[in-house]
Short mmCIF file of C-alpha atoms and ligand atoms in Angstrom, two decimals:
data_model
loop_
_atom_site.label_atom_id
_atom_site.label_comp_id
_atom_site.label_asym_id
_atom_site.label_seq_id
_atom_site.Cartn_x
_atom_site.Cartn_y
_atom_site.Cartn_z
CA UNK A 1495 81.53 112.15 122.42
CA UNK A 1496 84.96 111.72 121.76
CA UNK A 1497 87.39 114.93 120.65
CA UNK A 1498 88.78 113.56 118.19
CA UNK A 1499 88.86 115.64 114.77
CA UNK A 1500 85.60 114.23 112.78
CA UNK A 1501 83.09 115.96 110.37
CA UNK A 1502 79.34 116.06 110.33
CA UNK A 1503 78.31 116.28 106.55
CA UNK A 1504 74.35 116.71 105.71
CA UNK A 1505 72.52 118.21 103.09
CA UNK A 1506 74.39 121.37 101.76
CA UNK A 1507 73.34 123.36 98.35
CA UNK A 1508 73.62 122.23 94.63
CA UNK A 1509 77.30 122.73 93.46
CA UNK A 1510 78.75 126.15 92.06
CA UNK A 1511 81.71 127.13 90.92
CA UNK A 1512 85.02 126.67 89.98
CA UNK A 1513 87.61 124.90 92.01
CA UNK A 1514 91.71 124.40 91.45
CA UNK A 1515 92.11 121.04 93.09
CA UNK A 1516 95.86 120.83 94.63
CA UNK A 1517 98.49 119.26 92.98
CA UNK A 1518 98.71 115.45 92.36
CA UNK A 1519 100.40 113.28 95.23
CA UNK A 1520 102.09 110.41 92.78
CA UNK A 1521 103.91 113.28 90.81
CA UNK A 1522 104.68 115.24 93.29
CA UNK A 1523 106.34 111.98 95.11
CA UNK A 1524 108.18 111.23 92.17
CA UNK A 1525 109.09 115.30 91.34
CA UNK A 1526 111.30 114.97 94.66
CA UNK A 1527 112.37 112.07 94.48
CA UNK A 1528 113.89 112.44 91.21
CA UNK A 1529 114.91 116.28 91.47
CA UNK A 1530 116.72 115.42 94.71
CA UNK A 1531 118.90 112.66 92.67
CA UNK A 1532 119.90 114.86 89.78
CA UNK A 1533 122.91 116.90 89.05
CA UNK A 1534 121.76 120.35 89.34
CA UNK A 1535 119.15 122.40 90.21
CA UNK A 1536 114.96 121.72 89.46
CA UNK A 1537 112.55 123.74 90.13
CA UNK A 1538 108.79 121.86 91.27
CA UNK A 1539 105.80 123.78 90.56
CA UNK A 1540 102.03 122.89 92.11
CA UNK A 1541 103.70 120.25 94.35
CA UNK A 1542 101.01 118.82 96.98
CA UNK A 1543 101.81 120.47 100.19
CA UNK A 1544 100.61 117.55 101.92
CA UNK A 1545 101.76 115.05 104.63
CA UNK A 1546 102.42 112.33 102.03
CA UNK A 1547 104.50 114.28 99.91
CA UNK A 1548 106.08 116.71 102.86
CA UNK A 1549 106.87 113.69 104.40
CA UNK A 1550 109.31 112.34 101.07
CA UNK A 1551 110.72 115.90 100.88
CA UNK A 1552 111.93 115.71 104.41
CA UNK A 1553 113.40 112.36 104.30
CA UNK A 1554 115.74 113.51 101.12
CA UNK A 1555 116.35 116.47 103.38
CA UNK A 1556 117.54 114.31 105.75
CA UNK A 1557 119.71 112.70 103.53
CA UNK A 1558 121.49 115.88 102.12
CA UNK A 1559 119.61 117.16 99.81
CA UNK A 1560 118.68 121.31 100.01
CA UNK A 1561 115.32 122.26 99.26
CA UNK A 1562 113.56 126.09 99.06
CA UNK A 1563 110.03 126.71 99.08
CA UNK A 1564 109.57 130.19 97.39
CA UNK A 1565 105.77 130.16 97.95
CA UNK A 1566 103.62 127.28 98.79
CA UNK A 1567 103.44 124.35 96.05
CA UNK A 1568 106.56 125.72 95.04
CA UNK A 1569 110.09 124.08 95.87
CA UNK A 1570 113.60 124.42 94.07
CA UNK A 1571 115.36 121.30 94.77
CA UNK A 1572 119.42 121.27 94.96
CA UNK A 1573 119.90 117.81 93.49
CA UNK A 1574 123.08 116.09 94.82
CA UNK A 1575 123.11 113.52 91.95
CA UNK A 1576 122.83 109.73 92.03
CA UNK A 1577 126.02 108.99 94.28
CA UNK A 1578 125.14 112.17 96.43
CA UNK A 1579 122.81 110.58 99.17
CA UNK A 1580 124.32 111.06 102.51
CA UNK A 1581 123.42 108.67 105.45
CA UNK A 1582 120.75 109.25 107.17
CA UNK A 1583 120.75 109.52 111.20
CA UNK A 1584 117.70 107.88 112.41
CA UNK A 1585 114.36 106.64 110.91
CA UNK A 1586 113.13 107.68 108.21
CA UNK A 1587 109.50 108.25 108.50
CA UNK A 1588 107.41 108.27 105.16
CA UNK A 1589 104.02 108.50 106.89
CA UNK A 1590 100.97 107.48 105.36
CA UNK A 1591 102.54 106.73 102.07
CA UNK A 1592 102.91 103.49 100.57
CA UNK A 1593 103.96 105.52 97.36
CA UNK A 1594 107.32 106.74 99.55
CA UNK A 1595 108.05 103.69 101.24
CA UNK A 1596 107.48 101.31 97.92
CA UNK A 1597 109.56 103.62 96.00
CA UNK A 1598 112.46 104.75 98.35
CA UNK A 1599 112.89 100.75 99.18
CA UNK A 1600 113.89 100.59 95.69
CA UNK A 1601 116.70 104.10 95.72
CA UNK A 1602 118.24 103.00 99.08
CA UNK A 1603 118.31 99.44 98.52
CA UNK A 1604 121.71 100.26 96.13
CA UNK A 1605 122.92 103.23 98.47
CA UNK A 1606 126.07 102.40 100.30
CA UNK A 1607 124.84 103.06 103.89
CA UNK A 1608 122.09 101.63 105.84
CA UNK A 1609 118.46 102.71 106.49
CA UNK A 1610 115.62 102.14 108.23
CA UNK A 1611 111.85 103.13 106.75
CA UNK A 1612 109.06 103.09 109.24
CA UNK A 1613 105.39 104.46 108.43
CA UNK A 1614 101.97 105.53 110.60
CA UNK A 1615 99.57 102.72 111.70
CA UNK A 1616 98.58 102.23 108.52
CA UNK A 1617 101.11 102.09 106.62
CA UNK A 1618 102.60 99.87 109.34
CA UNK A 1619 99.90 97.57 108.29
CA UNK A 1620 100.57 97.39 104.32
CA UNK A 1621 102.44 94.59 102.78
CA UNK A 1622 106.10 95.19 101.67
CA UNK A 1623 106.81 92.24 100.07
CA UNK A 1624 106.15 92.54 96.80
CA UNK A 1625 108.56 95.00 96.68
CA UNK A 1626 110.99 93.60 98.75
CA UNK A 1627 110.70 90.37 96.90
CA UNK A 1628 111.85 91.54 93.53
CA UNK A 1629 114.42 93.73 95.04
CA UNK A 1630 115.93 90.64 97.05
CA UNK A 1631 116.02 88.95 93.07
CA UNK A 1632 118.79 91.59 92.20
CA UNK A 1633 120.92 91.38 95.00
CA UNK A 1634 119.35 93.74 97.63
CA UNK A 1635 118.97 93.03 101.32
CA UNK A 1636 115.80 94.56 103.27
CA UNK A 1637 114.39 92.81 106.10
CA UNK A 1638 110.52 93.16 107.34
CA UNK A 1639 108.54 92.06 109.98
CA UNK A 1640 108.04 88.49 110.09
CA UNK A 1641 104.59 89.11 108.41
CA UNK A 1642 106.00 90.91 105.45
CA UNK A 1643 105.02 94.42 106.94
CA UNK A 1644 107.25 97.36 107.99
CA UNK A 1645 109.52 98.53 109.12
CA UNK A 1646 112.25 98.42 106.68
CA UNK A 1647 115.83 97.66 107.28
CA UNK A 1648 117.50 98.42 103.94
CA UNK A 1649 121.46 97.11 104.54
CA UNK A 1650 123.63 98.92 101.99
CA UNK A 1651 126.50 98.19 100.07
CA UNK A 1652 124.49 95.69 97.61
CA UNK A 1653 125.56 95.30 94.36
CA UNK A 1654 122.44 95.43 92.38
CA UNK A 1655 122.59 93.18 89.30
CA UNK A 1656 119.22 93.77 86.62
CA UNK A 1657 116.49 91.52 86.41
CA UNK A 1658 113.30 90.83 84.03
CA UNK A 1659 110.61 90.91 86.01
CA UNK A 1660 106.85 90.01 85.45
CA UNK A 1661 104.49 91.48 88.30
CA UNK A 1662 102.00 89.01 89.66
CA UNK A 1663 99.54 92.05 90.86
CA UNK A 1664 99.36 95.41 88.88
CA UNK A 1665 100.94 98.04 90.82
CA UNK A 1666 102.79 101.19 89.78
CA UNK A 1667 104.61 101.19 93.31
CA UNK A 1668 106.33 98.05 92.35
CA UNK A 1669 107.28 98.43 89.11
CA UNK A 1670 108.80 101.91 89.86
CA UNK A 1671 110.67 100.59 92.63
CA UNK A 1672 112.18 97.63 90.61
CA UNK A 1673 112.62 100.60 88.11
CA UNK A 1674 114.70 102.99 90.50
CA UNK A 1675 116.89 100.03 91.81
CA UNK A 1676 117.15 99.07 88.32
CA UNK A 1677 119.08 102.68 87.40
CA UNK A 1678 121.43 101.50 89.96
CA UNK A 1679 121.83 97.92 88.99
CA UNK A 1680 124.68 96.40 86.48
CA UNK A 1681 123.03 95.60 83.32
CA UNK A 1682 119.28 96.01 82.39
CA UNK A 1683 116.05 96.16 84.25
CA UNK A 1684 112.82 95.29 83.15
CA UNK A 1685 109.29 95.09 83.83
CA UNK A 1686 106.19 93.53 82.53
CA UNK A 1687 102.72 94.52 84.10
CA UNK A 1688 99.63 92.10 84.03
CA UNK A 1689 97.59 95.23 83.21
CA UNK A 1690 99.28 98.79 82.63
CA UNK A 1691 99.82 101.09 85.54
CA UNK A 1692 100.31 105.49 85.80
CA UNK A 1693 103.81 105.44 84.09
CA UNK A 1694 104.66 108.39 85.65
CA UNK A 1695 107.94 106.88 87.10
CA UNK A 1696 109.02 106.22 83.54
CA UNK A 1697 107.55 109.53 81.72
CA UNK A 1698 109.63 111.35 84.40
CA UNK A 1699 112.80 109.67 84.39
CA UNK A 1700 112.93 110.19 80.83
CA UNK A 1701 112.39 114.23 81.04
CA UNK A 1702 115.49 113.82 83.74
CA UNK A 1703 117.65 113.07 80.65
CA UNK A 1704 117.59 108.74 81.52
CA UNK A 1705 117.24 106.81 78.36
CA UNK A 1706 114.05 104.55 78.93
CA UNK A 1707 112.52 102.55 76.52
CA UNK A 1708 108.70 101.82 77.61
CA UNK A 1709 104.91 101.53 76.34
CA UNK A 1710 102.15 100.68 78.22
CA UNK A 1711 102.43 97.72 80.16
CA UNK A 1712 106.44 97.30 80.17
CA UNK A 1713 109.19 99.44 80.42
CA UNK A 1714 112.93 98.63 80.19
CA UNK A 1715 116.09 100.98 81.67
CA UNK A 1716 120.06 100.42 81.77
CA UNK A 1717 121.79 100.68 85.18
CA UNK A 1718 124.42 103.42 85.99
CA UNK A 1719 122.79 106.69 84.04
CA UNK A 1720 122.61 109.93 86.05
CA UNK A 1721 119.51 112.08 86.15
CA UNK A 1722 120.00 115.86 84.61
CA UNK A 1723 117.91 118.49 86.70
CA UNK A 1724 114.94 119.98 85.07
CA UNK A 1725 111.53 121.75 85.86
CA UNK A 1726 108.19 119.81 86.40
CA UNK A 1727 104.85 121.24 86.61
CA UNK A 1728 102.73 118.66 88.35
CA UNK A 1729 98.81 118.89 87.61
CA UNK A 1730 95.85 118.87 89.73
CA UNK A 1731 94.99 115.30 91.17
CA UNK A 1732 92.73 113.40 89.36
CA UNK A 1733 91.94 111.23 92.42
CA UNK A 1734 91.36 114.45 94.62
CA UNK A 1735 89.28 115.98 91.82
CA UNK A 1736 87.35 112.84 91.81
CA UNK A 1737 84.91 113.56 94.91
CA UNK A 1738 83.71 116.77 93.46
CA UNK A 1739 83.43 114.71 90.25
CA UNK A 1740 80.84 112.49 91.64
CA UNK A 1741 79.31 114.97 94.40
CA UNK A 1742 78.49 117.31 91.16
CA UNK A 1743 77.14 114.50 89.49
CA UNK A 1744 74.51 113.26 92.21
CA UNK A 1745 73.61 116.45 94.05
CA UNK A 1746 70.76 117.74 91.87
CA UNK A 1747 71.18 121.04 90.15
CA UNK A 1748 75.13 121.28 90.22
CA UNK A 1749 77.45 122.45 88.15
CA UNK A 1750 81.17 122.39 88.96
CA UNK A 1751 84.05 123.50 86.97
CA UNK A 1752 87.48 122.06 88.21
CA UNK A 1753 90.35 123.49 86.27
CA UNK A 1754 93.35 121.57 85.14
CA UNK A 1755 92.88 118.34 85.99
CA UNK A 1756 95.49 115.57 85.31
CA UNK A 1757 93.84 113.22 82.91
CA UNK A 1758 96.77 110.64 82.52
CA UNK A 1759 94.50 107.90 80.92
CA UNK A 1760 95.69 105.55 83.75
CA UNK A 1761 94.06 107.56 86.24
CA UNK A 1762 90.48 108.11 84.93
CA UNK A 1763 89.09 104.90 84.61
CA UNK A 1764 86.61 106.85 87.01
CA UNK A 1765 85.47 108.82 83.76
CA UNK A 1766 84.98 106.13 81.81
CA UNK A 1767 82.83 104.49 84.62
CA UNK A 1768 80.62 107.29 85.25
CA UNK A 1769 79.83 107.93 81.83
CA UNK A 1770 78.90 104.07 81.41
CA UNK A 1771 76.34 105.09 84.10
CA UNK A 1772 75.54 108.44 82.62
CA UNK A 1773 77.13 110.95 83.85
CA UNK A 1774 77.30 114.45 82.51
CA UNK A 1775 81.20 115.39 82.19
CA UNK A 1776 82.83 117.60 79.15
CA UNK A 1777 86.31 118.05 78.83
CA UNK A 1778 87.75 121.61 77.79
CA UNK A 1779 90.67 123.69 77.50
CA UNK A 1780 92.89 120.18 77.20
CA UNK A 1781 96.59 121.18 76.89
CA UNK A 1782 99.59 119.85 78.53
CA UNK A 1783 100.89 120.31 82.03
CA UNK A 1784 104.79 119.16 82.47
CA UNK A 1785 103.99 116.45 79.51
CA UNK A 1786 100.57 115.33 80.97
CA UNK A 1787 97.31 115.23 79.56
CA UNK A 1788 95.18 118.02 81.50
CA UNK A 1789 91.86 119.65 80.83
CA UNK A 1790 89.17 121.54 82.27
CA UNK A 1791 86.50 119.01 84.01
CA UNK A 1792 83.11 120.61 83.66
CA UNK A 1793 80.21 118.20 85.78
CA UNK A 1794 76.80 118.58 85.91
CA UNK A 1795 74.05 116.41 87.65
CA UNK A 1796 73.03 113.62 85.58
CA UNK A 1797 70.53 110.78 86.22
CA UNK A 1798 73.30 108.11 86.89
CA UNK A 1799 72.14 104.01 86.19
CA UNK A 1800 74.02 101.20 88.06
CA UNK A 1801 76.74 99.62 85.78
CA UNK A 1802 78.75 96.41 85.85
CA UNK A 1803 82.18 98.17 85.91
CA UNK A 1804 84.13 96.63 83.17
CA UNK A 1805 87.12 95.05 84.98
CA UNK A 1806 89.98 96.03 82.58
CA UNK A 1807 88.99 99.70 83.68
CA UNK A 1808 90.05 98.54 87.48
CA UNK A 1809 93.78 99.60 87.30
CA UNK A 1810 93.17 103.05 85.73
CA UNK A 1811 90.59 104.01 88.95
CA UNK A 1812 91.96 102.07 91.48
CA UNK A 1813 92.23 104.95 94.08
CA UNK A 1814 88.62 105.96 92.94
CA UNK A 1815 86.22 102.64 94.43
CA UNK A 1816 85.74 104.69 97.72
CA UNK A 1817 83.98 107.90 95.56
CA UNK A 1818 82.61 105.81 92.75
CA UNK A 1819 80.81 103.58 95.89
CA UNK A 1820 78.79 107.13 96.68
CA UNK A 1821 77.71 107.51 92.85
CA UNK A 1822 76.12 104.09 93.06
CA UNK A 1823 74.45 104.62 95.78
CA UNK A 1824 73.09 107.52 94.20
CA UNK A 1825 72.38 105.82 90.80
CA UNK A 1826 68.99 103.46 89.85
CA UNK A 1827 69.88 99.83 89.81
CA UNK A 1828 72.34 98.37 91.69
CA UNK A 1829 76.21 98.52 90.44
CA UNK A 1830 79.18 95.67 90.33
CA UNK A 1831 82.51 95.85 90.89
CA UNK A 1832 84.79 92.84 90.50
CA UNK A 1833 87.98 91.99 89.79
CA UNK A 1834 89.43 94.80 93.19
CA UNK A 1835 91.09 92.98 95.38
CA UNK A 1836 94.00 95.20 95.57
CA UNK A 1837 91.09 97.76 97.72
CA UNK A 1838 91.66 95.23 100.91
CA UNK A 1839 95.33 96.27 101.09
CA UNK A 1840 95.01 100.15 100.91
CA UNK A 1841 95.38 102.44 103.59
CA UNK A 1842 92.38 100.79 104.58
CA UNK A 1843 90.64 97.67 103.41
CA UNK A 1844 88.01 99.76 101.24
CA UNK A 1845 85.80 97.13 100.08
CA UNK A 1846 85.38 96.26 104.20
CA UNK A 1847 85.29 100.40 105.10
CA UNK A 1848 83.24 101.05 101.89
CA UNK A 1849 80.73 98.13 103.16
CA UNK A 1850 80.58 98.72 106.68
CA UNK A 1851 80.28 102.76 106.16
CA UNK A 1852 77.43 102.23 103.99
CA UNK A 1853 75.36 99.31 105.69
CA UNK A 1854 75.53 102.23 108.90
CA UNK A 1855 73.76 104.76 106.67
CA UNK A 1856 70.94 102.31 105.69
CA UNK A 1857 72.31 100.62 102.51
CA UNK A 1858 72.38 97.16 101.30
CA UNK A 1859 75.71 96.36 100.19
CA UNK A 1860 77.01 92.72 98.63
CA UNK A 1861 80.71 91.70 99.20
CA UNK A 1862 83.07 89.72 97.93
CA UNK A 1863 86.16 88.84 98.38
CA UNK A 1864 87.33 91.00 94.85
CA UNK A 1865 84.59 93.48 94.86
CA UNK A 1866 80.92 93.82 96.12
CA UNK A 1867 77.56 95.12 94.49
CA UNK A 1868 75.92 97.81 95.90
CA UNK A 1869 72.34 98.64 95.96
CA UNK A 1870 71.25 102.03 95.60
CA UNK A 1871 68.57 103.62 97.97
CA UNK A 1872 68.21 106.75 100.43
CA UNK A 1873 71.46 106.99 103.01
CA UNK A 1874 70.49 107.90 106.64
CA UNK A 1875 72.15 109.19 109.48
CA UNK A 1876 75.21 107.38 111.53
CA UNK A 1877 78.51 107.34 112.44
CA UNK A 1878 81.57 106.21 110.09
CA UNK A 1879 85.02 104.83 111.23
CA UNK A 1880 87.17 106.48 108.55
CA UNK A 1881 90.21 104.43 109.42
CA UNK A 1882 92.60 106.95 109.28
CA UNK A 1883 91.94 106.23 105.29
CA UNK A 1884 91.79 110.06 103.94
CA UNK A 1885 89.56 108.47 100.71
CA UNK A 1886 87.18 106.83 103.08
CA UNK A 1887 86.82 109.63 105.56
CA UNK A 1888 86.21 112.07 101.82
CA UNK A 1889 83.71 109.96 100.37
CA UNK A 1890 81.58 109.58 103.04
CA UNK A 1891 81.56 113.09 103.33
CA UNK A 1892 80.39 113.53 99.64
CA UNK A 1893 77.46 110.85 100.93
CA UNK A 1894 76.37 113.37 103.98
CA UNK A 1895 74.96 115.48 101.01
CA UNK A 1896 72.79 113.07 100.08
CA UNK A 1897 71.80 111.88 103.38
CA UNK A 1898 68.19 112.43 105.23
CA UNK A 1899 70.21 113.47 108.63
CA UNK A 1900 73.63 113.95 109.66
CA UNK A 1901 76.57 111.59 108.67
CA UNK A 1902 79.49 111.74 111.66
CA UNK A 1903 82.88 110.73 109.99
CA UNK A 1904 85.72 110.11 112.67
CA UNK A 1905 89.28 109.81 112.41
CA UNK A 1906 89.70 112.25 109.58
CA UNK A 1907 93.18 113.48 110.26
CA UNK A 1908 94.64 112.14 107.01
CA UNK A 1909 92.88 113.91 104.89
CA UNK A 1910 95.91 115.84 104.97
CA UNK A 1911 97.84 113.27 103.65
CA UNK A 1912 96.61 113.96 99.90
CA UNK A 1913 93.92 116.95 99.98
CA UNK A 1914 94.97 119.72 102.90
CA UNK A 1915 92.06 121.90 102.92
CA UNK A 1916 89.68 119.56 101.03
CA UNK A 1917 86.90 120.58 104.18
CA UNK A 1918 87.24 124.37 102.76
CA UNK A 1919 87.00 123.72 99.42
CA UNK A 1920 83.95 121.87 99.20
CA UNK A 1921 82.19 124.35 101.83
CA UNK A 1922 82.87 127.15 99.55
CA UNK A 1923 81.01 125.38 96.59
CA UNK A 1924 78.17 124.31 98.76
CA UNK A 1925 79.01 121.36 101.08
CA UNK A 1926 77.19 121.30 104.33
CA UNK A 1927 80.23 120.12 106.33
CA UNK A 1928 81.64 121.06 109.50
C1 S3P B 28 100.53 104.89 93.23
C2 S3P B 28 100.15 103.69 92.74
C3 S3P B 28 98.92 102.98 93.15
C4 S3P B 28 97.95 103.90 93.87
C5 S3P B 28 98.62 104.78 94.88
C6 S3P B 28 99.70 105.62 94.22
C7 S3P B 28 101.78 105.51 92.74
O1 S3P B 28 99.25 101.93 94.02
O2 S3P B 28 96.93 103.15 94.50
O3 S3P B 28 97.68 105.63 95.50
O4 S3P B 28 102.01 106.71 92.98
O5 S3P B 28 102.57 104.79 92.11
P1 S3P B 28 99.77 100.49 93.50
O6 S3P B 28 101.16 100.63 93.09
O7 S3P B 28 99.64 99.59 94.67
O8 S3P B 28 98.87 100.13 92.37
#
């Protein structure tokens, strides 16, 4: 036995209840990001207090910028404006986050000073050039490892000039860092996605006053605008949301209510799967939350069927393979997934984690290089390498419920990367986990 923090999830109750799932990780990246390069004062309200997203605040902290945290989820963010950066002493250390790293490559690649951008073991792991690849097209200089990985040494003083830019690989990360270095580049900057990504990036520059033209799939910004301070209110994360989605809709006899969930309609491609397969999920109380779709997400058990998920629905669940994996395993008939080769370079390669996880527990799973099919049938007992991957180490802990022993998940330390207190909230709604 090792002492290393792990869970062992088994069997708990049917769901009850009502949950508020913390506050969603992209936005709250973005919320900082943007509030800290404005003139004036914003104010962030249900930001995720977790590593991720601590970890961005503190690195704008260390560049100048004053933050205050009234009460948790709550910071007011003294914006130094879009020339106000100050050089940083030091690494600066974004984690677990590709989200940070992808996004800040793109702000300090047109600062005048130098900086450096490391990241944890897995993040040390990711691949940075297709960010650094574009950037290098409008005049920026960042060097990687020889393999393309981090760390990042971002030289300043570049002149940033705009470019068009189609993205080989559909990826919010890199169009909103082309999009950030673009606001600092002479001339226009634009973007064309094989397949639309979350446009947060470009929702929320516009509500910071910067004139943006952009529909799904492109977008399209003018260097040299400043950002004007104002007041987000950043929903509940679908992707965190999404294990208590599908535990509620396999664990017979639940019912789960999880209030105000952000249902930005590129992030619940999981919705749109599980209903395919049959799942029971109403939508109610739908308003708006800082300009985003949210609603009320009441689950029930269903009967789910395997289903060949529809590749064009890939991009808009792409954090969600690990948790949809669990509902077919739960479902009858075996599901598909193609078209996901993006899942090999997450914090983890999923498909491989996903695979390996479930072949431990007793299940016969089919992969491919894009995707794999998995075959449904009763999980046992075993031990699961999370990865340090905080999905991984969560969805296996959704399959413990289902499972005929005990399910040991190691390495789960960065669950706190995205969903701090994830182990209490499902406990207190009927997980067996401990
Ligand atoms: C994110 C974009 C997605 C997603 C990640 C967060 C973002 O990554 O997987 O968890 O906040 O822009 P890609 O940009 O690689 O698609």
């Amino acid at each position: 036995m090792t002492s290393q923090p792990h869970w062992i999830a088994s069997k708990g109750q049917p769901l009850q209840g009502t949950l508020d799932i913390p506050g969603d990780k992209s936005v709250s990246h973005r919320a900082v990001m943007f509030a800290a390069l404005a003139d004036g004062t914003s104010r962030i309200d249900g930001f995720l207090e977790g590593e991720d997203t601590r970890a961005t605040a503190a690195i704008f902290a260390r560049m100048g910028v004053r933050f205050e945290t009234p009460s948790p989820s709550r910071r007011i963010v003294h914006g130094v404006g879009v020339d106000g950066l100050k050089a940083p002493q030091g690494e600066l250390d974004c984690g677990n986050a590709g989200t940070g790293m992808r996004l800040l490559a793109g702000l300090l690649a047109a600062q005048p000073f130098d900086s450096v951008l490391v990241g944890d073991e897995s993040l040390s792991k990711r691949p940075m050039r297709r960010v650094t690849g574009p950037l290098a097209q409008m005049g920026a200089r960042i060097d990687t490892q020889a393999d393309g990985t981090p760390p990042l040494h971002i030289h300043g003083g570049a002149q940033l000039h705009g470019i068009h830019y189609e993205l080989p690989v559909a990826s919010a990360q890199v169009k909103s860092a082309v999009l950030l270095a673009g606001l600092y580049a002479q001339g226009e900057t634009s973007v064309v996605e094989p397949h639309p990504t979350r446009d947060y990036t470009e929702r929320m520059l516009r509500a910071f006053g910067v004139e943006i033209d952009f529909e799904p799939g492109r977008a399209r910004l003018r260097g040299g605008q400043r950002l004007r301070a104002t007041d987000i209110a950043v929903p509940a994360d679908f992707s965190s949301a999404a294990f208590f989605i599908v535990a509620a809709s396999i664990i017979p006899g639940s019912q789960l209510r999880l209030r105000s969930v952000g249902l930005n309609p590129r992030r619940t491609g999981l919705l749109a799967a599980l209903r395919l397969m049959g799942a029971d999920i109403t939508e109610e109380n739908h308003s708006e939350h800082g300009g985003e779709p949210v609603a009320d997400l009441v689950v029930r058990h269903a009967r789910l069927k395997g289903a060949e998920i529809p590749v064009e629905v890939v991009p808009d669940m792409i954090d969600e393979f690990p948790a949809l994996f669990i509902a077919a395993v739960a479902a009858e008939g075996p599901t598909v997934v193609r078209g996901a080769a993006e899942l090999r370079v997450k914090e983890s390669d999923r498909l491989a984690a996903m695979a390996t996880g479930l072949r431990t527990l007793g299940l016969r799973i089919d992969e491919t290089d894009d995707g794999a099919t998995i075959h449904p049938g009763a999980l046992g007992s075993g031990t699961i390498e999370s990865h340090g991957d905080h999905r991984i180490a969560m969805a296996f802990a959704v399959a413990g419920q289902l499972s005929t022993g005990q399910v040991r998940i190691n390495d789960i330390a960065n669950v706190a990367t995205s969903f701090p207190g994830f182990d209490r909230l499902a406990t207190g709604v009927g997980f067996a986990l401990a």
